[in-house]
Amino acid sequence: MSACHYINGDWVTGDGADLITVFDPSLGEPFAELQVASAAQVDQAVAAARQALPDWRNTRASERAV
């Protein structure tokens, strides 16, 4: 899995300096290593979420679930 961050409607690969190991909670074993997001990517994600919030909050739950 290379693109693990969903930012503004797109899956993107992290461009941070570190890797994070993801563990299967049922087995306690690692199953993926992912590149962390950079501070700039986190800022992009927060900005996109803030921009989307007004429309999202006015959308019925049944539509958001699709």
PDB file of N, CA and C in Angstrom:
ATOM      1  N   MET A   1       0.861  -1.174   0.000  1.00  0.00           N
ATOM      2  CA  MET A   1       0.000   0.000   0.000  1.00  0.00           C
ATOM      3  C   MET A   1       0.899   1.226   0.000  1.00  0.00           C
ATOM      4  N   SER A   2       0.809   2.032  -1.046  1.00  0.00           N
ATOM      5  CA  SER A   2       1.678   3.185  -1.101  1.00  0.00           C
ATOM      6  C   SER A   2       0.932   4.488  -0.828  1.00  0.00           C
ATOM      7  N   ALA A   3      -0.271   4.646  -1.373  1.00  0.00           N
ATOM      8  CA  ALA A   3      -1.034   5.866  -1.155  1.00  0.00           C
ATOM      9  C   ALA A   3      -2.002   5.638  -0.006  1.00  0.00           C
ATOM     10  N   CYS A   4      -1.691   6.208   1.141  1.00  0.00           N
ATOM     11  CA  CYS A   4      -2.473   5.882   2.327  1.00  0.00           C
ATOM     12  C   CYS A   4      -3.178   7.075   2.957  1.00  0.00           C
ATOM     13  N   HIS A   5      -2.990   8.256   2.401  1.00  0.00           N
ATOM     14  CA  HIS A   5      -3.624   9.446   2.967  1.00  0.00           C
ATOM     15  C   HIS A   5      -4.668   9.962   1.986  1.00  0.00           C
ATOM     16  N   TYR A   6      -5.867  10.207   2.477  1.00  0.00           N
ATOM     17  CA  TYR A   6      -6.949  10.711   1.635  1.00  0.00           C
ATOM     18  C   TYR A   6      -7.061  12.204   1.888  1.00  0.00           C
ATOM     19  N   ILE A   7      -6.601  12.997   0.933  1.00  0.00           N
ATOM     20  CA  ILE A   7      -6.562  14.447   1.097  1.00  0.00           C
ATOM     21  C   ILE A   7      -7.305  15.098  -0.065  1.00  0.00           C
ATOM     22  N   ASN A   8      -8.362  15.820   0.254  1.00  0.00           N
ATOM     23  CA  ASN A   8      -9.121  16.586  -0.732  1.00  0.00           C
ATOM     24  C   ASN A   8      -9.592  15.729  -1.904  1.00  0.00           C
ATOM     25  N   GLY A   9     -10.058  14.524  -1.591  1.00  0.00           N
ATOM     26  CA  GLY A   9     -10.621  13.654  -2.614  1.00  0.00           C
ATOM     27  C   GLY A   9      -9.630  12.778  -3.354  1.00  0.00           C
ATOM     28  N   ASP A  10      -8.376  12.813  -2.955  1.00  0.00           N
ATOM     29  CA  ASP A  10      -7.349  12.005  -3.626  1.00  0.00           C
ATOM     30  C   ASP A  10      -6.557  11.185  -2.618  1.00  0.00           C
ATOM     31  N   TRP A  11      -6.179   9.978  -3.030  1.00  0.00           N
ATOM     32  CA  TRP A  11      -5.261   9.167  -2.239  1.00  0.00           C
ATOM     33  C   TRP A  11      -3.846   9.600  -2.593  1.00  0.00           C
ATOM     34  N   VAL A  12      -3.059   9.949  -1.580  1.00  0.00           N
ATOM     35  CA  VAL A  12      -1.690  10.413  -1.805  1.00  0.00           C
ATOM     36  C   VAL A  12      -0.723   9.671  -0.897  1.00  0.00           C
ATOM     37  N   THR A  13       0.494   9.571  -1.355  1.00  0.00           N
ATOM     38  CA  THR A  13       1.563   8.972  -0.561  1.00  0.00           C
ATOM     39  C   THR A  13       2.124  10.035   0.370  1.00  0.00           C
ATOM     40  N   GLY A  14       2.379   9.652   1.593  1.00  0.00           N
ATOM     41  CA  GLY A  14       2.968  10.592   2.535  1.00  0.00           C
ATOM     42  C   GLY A  14       4.349  11.020   2.077  1.00  0.00           C
ATOM     43  N   ASP A  15       4.700  12.263   2.386  1.00  0.00           N
ATOM     44  CA  ASP A  15       6.043  12.701   2.058  1.00  0.00           C
ATOM     45  C   ASP A  15       6.801  13.146   3.302  1.00  0.00           C
ATOM     46  N   GLY A  16       6.385  12.585   4.432  1.00  0.00           N
ATOM     47  CA  GLY A  16       7.101  12.824   5.679  1.00  0.00           C
ATOM     48  C   GLY A  16       8.384  12.005   5.725  1.00  0.00           C
ATOM     49  N   ALA A  17       9.169  12.248   6.735  1.00  0.00           N
ATOM     50  CA  ALA A  17      10.490  11.612   6.836  1.00  0.00           C
ATOM     51  C   ALA A  17      10.440  10.207   7.434  1.00  0.00           C
ATOM     52  N   ASP A  18       9.347   9.842   8.068  1.00  0.00           N
ATOM     53  CA  ASP A  18       9.298   8.587   8.809  1.00  0.00           C
ATOM     54  C   ASP A  18       8.344   7.568   8.192  1.00  0.00           C
ATOM     55  N   LEU A  19       8.556   6.316   8.563  1.00  0.00           N
ATOM     56  CA  LEU A  19       7.644   5.234   8.219  1.00  0.00           C
ATOM     57  C   LEU A  19       6.914   4.812   9.487  1.00  0.00           C
ATOM     58  N   ILE A  20       5.688   4.333   9.322  1.00  0.00           N
ATOM     59  CA  ILE A  20       4.940   3.797  10.448  1.00  0.00           C
ATOM     60  C   ILE A  20       4.550   2.365  10.102  1.00  0.00           C
ATOM     61  N   THR A  21       4.692   1.479  11.057  1.00  0.00           N
ATOM     62  CA  THR A  21       4.294   0.092  10.870  1.00  0.00           C
ATOM     63  C   THR A  21       2.857  -0.067  11.339  1.00  0.00           C
ATOM     64  N   VAL A  22       2.025  -0.658  10.483  1.00  0.00           N
ATOM     65  CA  VAL A  22       0.621  -0.891  10.811  1.00  0.00           C
ATOM     66  C   VAL A  22       0.464  -2.358  11.174  1.00  0.00           C
ATOM     67  N   PHE A  23      -0.179  -2.611  12.303  1.00  0.00           N
ATOM     68  CA  PHE A  23      -0.347  -3.966  12.813  1.00  0.00           C
ATOM     69  C   PHE A  23      -1.787  -4.446  12.639  1.00  0.00           C
ATOM     70  N   ASP A  24      -1.937  -5.716  12.344  1.00  0.00           N
ATOM     71  CA  ASP A  24      -3.248  -6.362  12.317  1.00  0.00           C
ATOM     72  C   ASP A  24      -3.662  -6.545  13.778  1.00  0.00           C
ATOM     73  N   PRO A  25      -4.743  -5.896  14.209  1.00  0.00           N
ATOM     74  CA  PRO A  25      -5.116  -5.982  15.619  1.00  0.00           C
ATOM     75  C   PRO A  25      -5.534  -7.379  16.066  1.00  0.00           C
ATOM     76  N   SER A  26      -6.007  -8.197  15.145  1.00  0.00           N
ATOM     77  CA  SER A  26      -6.440  -9.536  15.547  1.00  0.00           C
ATOM     78  C   SER A  26      -5.269 -10.490  15.729  1.00  0.00           C
ATOM     79  N   LEU A  27      -4.173 -10.230  15.033  1.00  0.00           N
ATOM     80  CA  LEU A  27      -3.016 -11.116  15.124  1.00  0.00           C
ATOM     81  C   LEU A  27      -1.828 -10.477  15.844  1.00  0.00           C
ATOM     82  N   GLY A  28      -1.842  -9.155  15.938  1.00  0.00           N
ATOM     83  CA  GLY A  28      -0.720  -8.460  16.549  1.00  0.00           C
ATOM     84  C   GLY A  28       0.524  -8.477  15.681  1.00  0.00           C
ATOM     85  N   GLU A  29       0.352  -8.773  14.395  1.00  0.00           N
ATOM     86  CA  GLU A  29       1.494  -8.857  13.476  1.00  0.00           C
ATOM     87  C   GLU A  29       1.466  -7.683  12.505  1.00  0.00           C
ATOM     88  N   PRO A  30       2.645  -7.209  12.115  1.00  0.00           N
ATOM     89  CA  PRO A  30       2.691  -6.114  11.147  1.00  0.00           C
ATOM     90  C   PRO A  30       2.217  -6.587   9.772  1.00  0.00           C
ATOM     91  N   PHE A  31       1.492  -5.696   9.049  1.00  0.00           N
ATOM     92  CA  PHE A  31       1.084  -6.065   7.697  1.00  0.00           C
ATOM     93  C   PHE A  31       1.382  -4.972   6.674  1.00  0.00           C
ATOM     94  N   ALA A  32       1.832  -3.785   7.130  1.00  0.00           N
ATOM     95  CA  ALA A  32       2.169  -2.735   6.173  1.00  0.00           C
ATOM     96  C   ALA A  32       3.104  -1.733   6.823  1.00  0.00           C
ATOM     97  N   GLU A  33       3.933  -1.109   5.998  1.00  0.00           N
ATOM     98  CA  GLU A  33       4.737   0.035   6.410  1.00  0.00           C
ATOM     99  C   GLU A  33       4.326   1.197   5.530  1.00  0.00           C
ATOM    100  N   LEU A  34       3.956   2.301   6.148  1.00  0.00           N
ATOM    101  CA  LEU A  34       3.438   3.438   5.409  1.00  0.00           C
ATOM    102  C   LEU A  34       4.261   4.680   5.692  1.00  0.00           C
ATOM    103  N   GLN A  35       4.410   5.507   4.676  1.00  0.00           N
ATOM    104  CA  GLN A  35       5.098   6.789   4.827  1.00  0.00           C
ATOM    105  C   GLN A  35       4.157   7.757   5.530  1.00  0.00           C
ATOM    106  N   VAL A  36       4.613   8.404   6.576  1.00  0.00           N
ATOM    107  CA  VAL A  36       3.767   9.354   7.300  1.00  0.00           C
ATOM    108  C   VAL A  36       3.566  10.617   6.470  1.00  0.00           C
ATOM    109  N   ALA A  37       2.536  11.351   6.785  1.00  0.00           N
ATOM    110  CA  ALA A  37       2.278  12.626   6.124  1.00  0.00           C
ATOM    111  C   ALA A  37       3.225  13.682   6.673  1.00  0.00           C
ATOM    112  N   SER A  38       3.581  14.613   5.825  1.00  0.00           N
ATOM    113  CA  SER A  38       4.384  15.753   6.268  1.00  0.00           C
ATOM    114  C   SER A  38       3.466  16.773   6.934  1.00  0.00           C
ATOM    115  N   ALA A  39       4.060  17.748   7.579  1.00  0.00           N
ATOM    116  CA  ALA A  39       3.274  18.819   8.197  1.00  0.00           C
ATOM    117  C   ALA A  39       2.458  19.560   7.132  1.00  0.00           C
ATOM    118  N   ALA A  40       3.027  19.749   5.951  1.00  0.00           N
ATOM    119  CA  ALA A  40       2.309  20.433   4.868  1.00  0.00           C
ATOM    120  C   ALA A  40       1.095  19.614   4.421  1.00  0.00           C
ATOM    121  N   GLN A  41       1.244  18.297   4.358  1.00  0.00           N
ATOM    122  CA  GLN A  41       0.111  17.452   3.979  1.00  0.00           C
ATOM    123  C   GLN A  41      -0.981  17.494   5.045  1.00  0.00           C
ATOM    124  N   VAL A  42      -0.615  17.517   6.291  1.00  0.00           N
ATOM    125  CA  VAL A  42      -1.610  17.627   7.364  1.00  0.00           C
ATOM    126  C   VAL A  42      -2.341  18.959   7.238  1.00  0.00           C
ATOM    127  N   ASP A  43      -1.608  20.020   6.963  1.00  0.00           N
ATOM    128  CA  ASP A  43      -2.241  21.325   6.769  1.00  0.00           C
ATOM    129  C   ASP A  43      -3.213  21.294   5.592  1.00  0.00           C
ATOM    130  N   GLN A  44      -2.832  20.626   4.492  1.00  0.00           N
ATOM    131  CA  GLN A  44      -3.707  20.499   3.325  1.00  0.00           C
ATOM    132  C   GLN A  44      -4.980  19.735   3.690  1.00  0.00           C
ATOM    133  N   ALA A  45      -4.830  18.663   4.450  1.00  0.00           N
ATOM    134  CA  ALA A  45      -5.979  17.848   4.841  1.00  0.00           C
ATOM    135  C   ALA A  45      -6.934  18.635   5.739  1.00  0.00           C
ATOM    136  N   VAL A  46      -6.392  19.383   6.672  1.00  0.00           N
ATOM    137  CA  VAL A  46      -7.225  20.182   7.572  1.00  0.00           C
ATOM    138  C   VAL A  46      -7.953  21.271   6.785  1.00  0.00           C
ATOM    139  N   ALA A  47      -7.249  21.935   5.873  1.00  0.00           N
ATOM    140  CA  ALA A  47      -7.871  22.983   5.060  1.00  0.00           C
ATOM    141  C   ALA A  47      -8.995  22.401   4.198  1.00  0.00           C
ATOM    142  N   ALA A  48      -8.767  21.234   3.599  1.00  0.00           N
ATOM    143  CA  ALA A  48      -9.787  20.599   2.763  1.00  0.00           C
ATOM    144  C   ALA A  48     -10.999  20.203   3.599  1.00  0.00           C
ATOM    145  N   ALA A  49     -10.756  19.693   4.790  1.00  0.00           N
ATOM    146  CA  ALA A  49     -11.865  19.300   5.666  1.00  0.00           C
ATOM    147  C   ALA A  49     -12.680  20.515   6.088  1.00  0.00           C
ATOM    148  N   ARG A  50     -12.012  21.598   6.413  1.00  0.00           N
ATOM    149  CA  ARG A  50     -12.730  22.818   6.804  1.00  0.00           C
ATOM    150  C   ARG A  50     -13.564  23.358   5.643  1.00  0.00           C
ATOM    151  N   GLN A  51     -13.019  23.287   4.438  1.00  0.00           N
ATOM    152  CA  GLN A  51     -13.733  23.772   3.263  1.00  0.00           C
ATOM    153  C   GLN A  51     -14.955  22.888   2.963  1.00  0.00           C
ATOM    154  N   ALA A  52     -14.828  21.593   3.186  1.00  0.00           N
ATOM    155  CA  ALA A  52     -15.915  20.660   2.871  1.00  0.00           C
ATOM    156  C   ALA A  52     -17.010  20.632   3.939  1.00  0.00           C
ATOM    157  N   LEU A  53     -16.690  21.062   5.141  1.00  0.00           N
ATOM    158  CA  LEU A  53     -17.631  20.920   6.258  1.00  0.00           C
ATOM    159  C   LEU A  53     -19.000  21.542   6.031  1.00  0.00           C
ATOM    160  N   PRO A  54     -19.119  22.774   5.548  1.00  0.00           N
ATOM    161  CA  PRO A  54     -20.461  23.353   5.411  1.00  0.00           C
ATOM    162  C   PRO A  54     -21.398  22.508   4.535  1.00  0.00           C
ATOM    163  N   ASP A  55     -20.924  22.057   3.386  1.00  0.00           N
ATOM    164  CA  ASP A  55     -21.763  21.220   2.520  1.00  0.00           C
ATOM    165  C   ASP A  55     -21.999  19.854   3.150  1.00  0.00           C
ATOM    166  N   TRP A  56     -20.961  19.284   3.735  1.00  0.00           N
ATOM    167  CA  TRP A  56     -21.055  17.948   4.318  1.00  0.00           C
ATOM    168  C   TRP A  56     -22.067  17.914   5.453  1.00  0.00           C
ATOM    169  N   ARG A  57     -22.039  18.912   6.311  1.00  0.00           N
ATOM    170  CA  ARG A  57     -22.937  18.893   7.473  1.00  0.00           C
ATOM    171  C   ARG A  57     -24.393  19.030   7.067  1.00  0.00           C
ATOM    172  N   ASN A  58     -24.650  19.603   5.884  1.00  0.00           N
ATOM    173  CA  ASN A  58     -26.016  19.757   5.395  1.00  0.00           C
ATOM    174  C   ASN A  58     -26.457  18.610   4.499  1.00  0.00           C
ATOM    175  N   THR A  59     -25.620  17.598   4.350  1.00  0.00           N
ATOM    176  CA  THR A  59     -25.939  16.429   3.527  1.00  0.00           C
ATOM    177  C   THR A  59     -26.518  15.337   4.431  1.00  0.00           C
ATOM    178  N   ARG A  60     -27.607  14.726   3.972  1.00  0.00           N
ATOM    179  CA  ARG A  60     -28.222  13.657   4.768  1.00  0.00           C
ATOM    180  C   ARG A  60     -27.231  12.515   4.976  1.00  0.00           C
ATOM    181  N   ALA A  61     -27.346  11.862   6.109  1.00  0.00           N
ATOM    182  CA  ALA A  61     -26.441  10.751   6.445  1.00  0.00           C
ATOM    183  C   ALA A  61     -26.497   9.643   5.396  1.00  0.00           C
ATOM    184  N   SER A  62     -27.665   9.373   4.855  1.00  0.00           N
ATOM    185  CA  SER A  62     -27.785   8.327   3.846  1.00  0.00           C
ATOM    186  C   SER A  62     -26.998   8.664   2.578  1.00  0.00           C
ATOM    187  N   GLU A  63     -26.867   9.943   2.263  1.00  0.00           N
ATOM    188  CA  GLU A  63     -26.077  10.355   1.105  1.00  0.00           C
ATOM    189  C   GLU A  63     -24.589  10.341   1.414  1.00  0.00           C
ATOM    190  N   ARG A  64     -24.214  10.734   2.641  1.00  0.00           N
ATOM    191  CA  ARG A  64     -22.793  10.733   3.025  1.00  0.00           C
ATOM    192  C   ARG A  64     -22.237   9.328   3.080  1.00  0.00           C
ATOM    193  N   ALA A  65     -23.085   8.353   3.353  1.00  0.00           N
ATOM    194  CA  ALA A  65     -22.627   6.968   3.527  1.00  0.00           C
ATOM    195  C   ALA A  65     -22.283   6.288   2.210  1.00  0.00           C
ATOM    196  N   VAL A  66     -22.631   6.893   1.107  1.00  0.00           N
ATOM    197  CA  VAL A  66     -22.394   6.272  -0.210  1.00  0.00           C
ATOM    198  C   VAL A  66     -20.965   6.428  -0.628  1.00  0.00           C
TER     199      VAL A  66
END
